[in-house]
Short mmCIF file of C-alpha atoms and ligand atoms in Angstrom, two decimals:
data_model
loop_
_atom_site.label_atom_id
_atom_site.label_comp_id
_atom_site.label_asym_id
_atom_site.label_seq_id
_atom_site.Cartn_x
_atom_site.Cartn_y
_atom_site.Cartn_z
CA MET U 1 30.29 35.38 98.11
CA THR U 2 32.08 36.00 94.84
CA THR U 3 34.59 33.48 93.54
CA PHE U 4 37.00 33.82 90.65
CA VAL U 5 39.24 31.07 89.31
CA ALA U 6 42.14 31.63 86.89
CA THR U 7 44.72 29.45 85.16
CA TRP U 8 48.53 29.46 85.49
CA ARG U 9 50.78 30.97 88.08
CA GLU U 10 51.99 34.36 86.87
CA PRO U 11 49.38 35.21 84.23
CA GLY U 12 46.53 33.96 86.36
CA GLU U 13 47.61 36.09 89.31
CA VAL U 14 47.57 39.25 87.18
CA ALA U 15 44.12 38.41 85.85
CA ILE U 16 42.53 37.36 89.14
CA ARG U 17 43.81 40.33 91.15
CA ASN U 18 42.45 42.70 88.53
CA ALA U 19 39.14 40.86 88.38
CA TRP U 20 38.74 41.21 92.13
CA ALA U 21 39.74 44.90 91.99
CA ARG U 22 36.93 45.50 89.50
CA ARG U 23 34.51 43.55 91.70
CA GLN U 24 35.28 45.86 94.61
CA LYS U 25 34.19 48.74 92.40
CA GLY U 26 30.86 47.02 91.77
CA GLY U 27 31.60 45.30 88.47
CA SER U 28 29.40 42.48 87.21
CA LEU U 29 30.93 39.03 86.69
CA LEU U 30 31.37 39.76 82.99
CA ASP U 31 32.96 43.15 83.79
CA CYS U 32 35.40 41.50 86.18
CA LEU U 33 36.44 38.66 83.86
CA GLU U 34 36.85 41.12 80.99
CA HIS U 35 38.87 43.55 83.09
CA GLY U 36 41.12 40.84 84.56
CA LEU U 37 41.96 39.45 81.16
CA ALA U 38 42.29 42.88 79.56
CA GLU U 39 44.88 43.95 82.14
CA ALA U 40 46.79 40.73 81.49
CA GLU U 41 46.67 41.44 77.75
CA TRP U 42 48.30 44.84 78.32
CA ASP U 43 51.06 43.27 80.44
CA ALA U 44 53.90 42.70 77.97
CA SER U 45 55.73 40.36 80.37
CA LEU U 46 53.09 37.65 79.82
CA LEU U 47 54.10 35.55 76.84
CA ALA U 48 50.82 33.89 75.90
CA ILE U 49 48.34 36.73 75.90
CA GLY U 50 48.03 40.16 74.31
CA ARG U 51 50.94 42.55 73.86
CA GLY U 52 54.35 40.90 74.04
CA ALA U 53 52.94 37.42 73.35
CA LEU U 54 54.97 34.94 71.33
CA PRO U 55 53.90 35.39 67.69
CA ASN U 56 52.93 33.00 64.91
CA ALA U 57 55.41 31.57 62.40
CA ASP U 58 55.23 34.82 60.38
CA GLY U 59 56.20 36.88 63.41
CA GLU U 60 52.70 38.29 63.97
CA VAL U 61 50.69 38.04 67.19
CA GLU U 62 47.22 36.62 66.52
CA LEU U 63 44.79 36.72 69.42
CA ASP U 64 41.80 34.52 70.30
CA ALA U 65 39.32 35.35 73.07
CA SER U 66 35.85 34.42 74.28
CA ILE U 67 33.39 35.25 77.01
CA MET U 68 30.14 33.53 78.06
CA ASP U 69 27.28 34.52 80.36
CA GLY U 70 25.83 31.55 82.23
CA ALA U 71 22.54 33.35 82.86
CA THR U 72 21.61 33.65 79.19
CA LEU U 73 24.08 31.29 77.46
CA GLU U 74 24.99 34.31 75.31
CA ALA U 75 28.63 34.32 74.17
CA GLY U 76 31.02 36.44 72.16
CA ALA U 77 34.38 35.53 70.62
CA VAL U 78 37.10 36.64 68.25
CA CYS U 79 39.82 34.61 66.62
CA SER U 80 43.00 35.44 64.67
CA LEU U 81 42.64 39.08 65.69
CA ARG U 82 45.73 41.13 64.84
CA GLY U 83 46.89 44.49 66.15
CA ILE U 84 44.02 45.24 68.53
CA LEU U 85 43.84 45.12 72.33
CA PRO U 86 42.19 43.91 74.42
CA ALA U 87 40.88 40.95 72.41
CA ILE U 88 38.62 39.99 75.33
CA SER U 89 36.90 43.38 75.13
CA VAL U 90 36.29 42.91 71.41
CA ALA U 91 34.82 39.48 72.23
CA ARG U 92 32.51 41.09 74.77
CA ARG U 93 31.49 43.69 72.17
CA VAL U 94 30.61 40.81 69.80
CA LEU U 95 28.41 39.38 72.58
CA GLU U 96 26.68 42.64 73.38
CA SER U 97 26.56 44.52 70.05
CA THR U 98 25.98 41.85 67.42
CA PRO U 99 23.62 38.92 66.89
CA HIS U 100 26.69 36.68 66.32
CA VAL U 101 28.99 34.57 68.47
CA MET U 102 32.33 34.91 66.68
CA LEU U 103 34.14 37.24 64.31
CA ALA U 104 37.41 36.17 62.69
CA GLY U 105 40.65 37.64 61.35
CA ASP U 106 40.62 40.83 59.30
CA GLN U 107 36.87 41.23 59.74
CA ALA U 108 37.17 40.98 63.51
CA ARG U 109 39.78 43.74 63.31
CA ARG U 110 37.51 45.82 61.08
CA PHE U 111 34.67 45.40 63.59
CA ALA U 112 36.96 46.40 66.46
CA LEU U 113 38.15 49.54 64.66
CA ALA U 114 34.55 50.48 63.87
CA GLN U 115 33.76 50.05 67.58
CA GLY U 116 36.50 52.52 68.52
CA PHE U 117 39.37 50.20 69.44
CA GLU U 118 42.80 51.62 68.52
CA PRO U 119 45.37 49.85 66.32
CA THR U 120 48.13 48.60 68.62
CA ASN U 121 51.57 47.16 67.94
CA LEU U 122 51.67 43.86 69.84
CA MET U 123 55.32 43.05 69.10
CA THR U 124 57.87 44.22 71.67
CA PRO U 125 61.68 44.25 71.28
CA GLU U 126 61.76 41.21 73.56
CA ASN U 127 59.35 39.10 71.54
CA ILE U 128 61.00 40.19 68.25
CA ALA U 129 64.31 38.89 69.66
CA ARG U 130 62.65 35.62 70.76
CA TYR U 131 61.08 35.23 67.33
CA GLU U 132 64.39 35.80 65.53
CA GLN U 133 66.05 33.21 67.74
CA TRP U 134 63.22 30.77 67.04
CA CYS U 135 63.57 31.37 63.24
CA GLU U 136 67.21 30.32 63.44
CA GLN U 137 66.51 27.15 65.40
CA ASN U 138 63.11 25.81 64.42
CA ARG U 139 60.58 25.24 61.71
CA PRO U 140 56.89 26.15 61.49
CA GLY U 141 54.44 23.61 62.81
CA MET U 142 56.57 22.44 65.73
CA LEU U 143 54.53 22.22 68.88
CA HIS U 144 55.43 24.46 71.76
CA HIS U 145 53.81 25.55 74.96
CA VAL U 146 54.73 28.87 76.43
CA HIS U 147 55.55 27.26 79.72
CA ALA U 148 57.94 24.96 77.90
CA VAL U 149 59.74 27.65 75.87
CA GLY U 150 59.79 30.64 78.21
CA GLN U 151 60.97 31.34 81.72
CA HIS U 152 57.43 32.12 82.72
CA VAL U 153 55.15 29.37 83.91
CA GLY U 154 52.08 30.30 81.97
CA ASP U 155 49.87 29.84 79.00
CA THR U 156 46.35 30.82 77.94
CA ILE U 157 44.47 32.54 80.75
CA THR U 158 41.00 31.15 81.23
CA MET U 159 38.84 32.48 84.06
CA LEU U 160 35.61 31.46 85.71
CA GLY U 161 33.41 33.54 87.99
CA LEU U 162 30.61 32.66 90.42
CA GLU U 163 28.38 34.97 92.43
CA ALA U 164 25.86 33.81 94.97
CA PRO U 165 23.20 32.58 94.69
CA GLY U 166 23.99 30.89 91.41
CA HIS U 167 25.31 32.97 88.53
CA VAL U 168 28.42 31.93 86.60
CA ALA U 169 30.48 33.29 83.72
CA ALA U 170 33.59 32.18 81.84
CA ALA U 171 36.19 33.89 79.65
CA SER U 172 39.49 33.12 77.97
CA SER U 173 42.22 35.05 76.17
CA THR U 174 45.30 33.76 74.38
CA SER U 175 47.79 34.23 71.58
CA GLY U 176 47.54 30.47 70.99
CA LEU U 177 50.45 28.14 70.50
CA PRO U 178 53.73 29.99 70.04
CA TYR U 179 54.98 30.04 66.42
CA LYS U 180 51.74 28.47 65.19
CA LEU U 181 50.86 28.39 61.53
CA PRO U 182 49.24 31.73 60.67
CA GLY U 183 45.47 31.43 60.92
CA ARG U 184 45.57 28.53 63.35
CA VAL U 185 42.84 28.74 66.00
CA GLY U 186 42.75 26.69 69.19
CA ASP U 187 40.15 25.93 71.83
CA SER U 188 40.10 29.27 73.66
CA PRO U 189 37.59 31.18 71.51
CA ILE U 190 35.40 28.13 70.95
CA VAL U 191 32.36 27.94 73.18
CA GLY U 192 32.23 24.43 74.61
CA ALA U 193 35.95 23.80 74.05
CA GLY U 194 37.77 26.68 75.80
CA ILE U 195 34.90 27.92 77.98
CA TYR U 196 31.37 27.03 79.01
CA ALA U 197 29.03 28.53 81.60
CA ASP U 198 25.48 27.61 82.53
CA ASP U 199 23.68 28.96 85.59
CA GLU U 200 21.84 25.64 85.88
CA VAL U 201 25.12 23.84 86.68
CA GLY U 202 28.36 25.85 86.89
CA ALA U 203 31.23 26.75 84.58
CA ALA U 204 34.33 25.14 83.15
CA GLY U 205 37.36 26.22 81.16
CA ALA U 206 40.37 24.77 79.42
CA THR U 207 43.98 25.74 78.78
CA GLY U 208 46.88 24.02 77.10
CA TRP U 209 47.01 22.21 73.79
CA GLY U 210 44.02 23.66 71.98
CA GLU U 211 43.64 21.07 69.24
CA GLU U 212 43.24 18.22 71.71
CA LEU U 213 41.01 20.22 74.07
CA TRP U 214 38.79 21.22 71.17
CA LYS U 215 38.44 17.63 69.95
CA ALA U 216 37.44 16.70 73.50
CA VAL U 217 34.95 19.63 73.71
CA ALA U 218 36.52 19.78 77.12
CA SER U 219 34.65 22.60 78.86
CA PHE U 220 31.17 21.55 77.79
CA ARG U 221 31.98 17.96 78.69
CA ALA U 222 33.05 19.02 82.19
CA VAL U 223 29.85 21.03 82.72
CA GLU U 224 27.75 18.12 81.51
CA GLN U 225 29.55 15.81 83.94
CA MET U 226 28.57 18.18 86.74
CA ARG U 227 25.00 18.30 85.44
CA ARG U 228 24.91 14.54 85.94
CA GLY U 229 26.03 14.92 89.56
CA ALA U 230 29.83 14.88 89.46
CA SER U 231 31.76 17.30 91.67
CA PRO U 232 34.00 19.77 89.77
CA GLN U 233 37.06 17.66 90.62
CA GLU U 234 35.37 14.45 89.47
CA ALA U 235 34.16 16.18 86.31
CA CYS U 236 37.62 17.47 85.35
CA GLU U 237 39.24 14.12 86.07
CA ALA U 238 36.64 12.35 83.94
CA VAL U 239 37.35 14.67 81.01
CA VAL U 240 41.11 14.29 81.32
CA ARG U 241 40.91 10.51 81.74
CA GLN U 242 38.79 10.25 78.64
CA MET U 243 41.33 12.38 76.74
CA LEU U 244 44.21 10.19 77.93
CA ARG U 245 42.30 7.10 76.82
CA ARG U 246 40.85 8.31 73.51
CA GLN U 247 43.42 10.95 72.51
CA PRO U 248 46.87 9.52 73.31
CA LYS U 249 48.49 12.62 71.77
CA SER U 250 47.12 14.59 74.71
CA ARG U 251 49.98 13.13 76.80
CA GLN U 252 52.55 15.10 74.78
CA LEU U 253 51.60 18.58 76.02
CA ALA U 254 49.53 19.78 78.93
CA CYS U 255 45.78 19.69 78.33
CA ALA U 256 44.10 21.14 81.39
CA VAL U 257 40.48 21.49 82.45
CA PHE U 258 39.05 23.28 85.50
CA ALA U 259 35.54 23.87 86.78
CA ILE U 260 33.38 25.47 89.45
CA ASP U 261 29.90 24.48 90.55
CA LEU U 262 27.13 26.58 92.07
CA GLN U 263 28.28 25.69 95.59
CA GLY U 264 31.67 27.24 94.85
CA ARG U 265 33.54 23.94 94.74
CA VAL U 266 36.52 24.10 92.34
CA GLY U 267 38.32 21.27 90.55
CA GLY U 268 41.06 20.81 87.98
CA ALA U 269 43.00 18.13 86.13
CA VAL U 270 45.77 17.95 83.54
CA THR U 271 47.15 15.35 81.14
CA GLU U 272 50.83 16.21 81.53
CA GLY U 273 53.03 18.27 83.85
CA GLU U 274 51.64 20.71 86.39
CA PHE U 275 48.58 22.93 86.25
CA PRO U 276 48.44 25.83 88.72
CA VAL U 277 44.99 27.32 89.35
CA TRP U 278 44.25 30.46 91.38
CA THR U 279 41.06 30.80 93.38
CA CYS U 280 39.88 34.12 94.83
CA ARG U 281 37.01 33.96 97.36
CA ASP U 282 35.88 37.46 98.29
CA GLY U 283 39.45 38.69 97.88
CA GLU U 284 41.17 35.72 99.55
CA LEU U 285 43.65 34.20 97.09
CA SER U 286 44.90 30.62 97.08
CA LEU U 287 46.88 28.59 94.56
CA THR U 288 46.31 24.89 93.86
CA VAL U 289 48.76 22.96 91.69
CA HIS U 290 47.23 19.98 89.93
CA ARG U 291 49.57 17.25 88.76
CA ALA U 292 49.19 14.98 85.74
CA LEU U 293 46.76 12.15 86.37
CA GLU U 294 48.29 8.70 86.73
CA THR U 295 47.14 6.32 84.03
N1 LIG S 301 44.73 26.73 74.57
C1 LIG S 301 45.22 27.71 73.71
C2 LIG S 301 45.46 27.27 72.36
O1 LIG S 301 45.79 26.13 72.12
O2 LIG S 301 45.35 28.09 71.47
#
């Protein structure tokens, strides 16, 4: 049995279908997560990832991505990457071709170019128009979520994968908060915050307001809850309840956590609004919508 899990309705569906397609061709878990996210990055209709994503306050798209192998605890990540796609593939190259975990900004771009990635214009006419409209109406530093400012219900795509009898992986790709301060980095490329995977326990991921999820070290915390015996649902609820109690700001924007254990059980929880999560079990897709926990 192979299970994939992916966040948000429209973006997650693109990613999970492509992950499964790669699996059918014999891809490893890391191959499948990378491919699913890469295809979503190329899809300019998705506003929080890759080409066509809502830019930073300077009108530039800056990408963050990470990938982690639960067998080895090896991970690779990039942050503030400009003009290169797919960011998730650069993150995987960091994992596999360097002794490091993360490369940042201009030097991540330089690494990607040296590895053969092509410079790519990430701004589309549609996101230029959205940016110009935003410039007229807003100021830098205001907090937005893509699913609050766009028609699309979506945000950072984070994915988890499990293959029997007990191997997990996690990956995430995002353009971060729309209209963020240039150079701002959220939870997604941070191992322990945006993703965590450990074959001894399972995997967890986060999506939503990156500052709050990072302060909560949300993904690692969820995996550690499972290590102590919690189910994935109990683990995610524990993380979100702790955020609601200790980080009252987390009520302002969705902070979402999801997890899978080695039995294939999946859970999720969110601080505010709704959190759709796709699950694909050997090609069978289902969507679960988690609603904000009552406090
Ligand atoms: N969770 C994505 C971000 O805040 O950048």
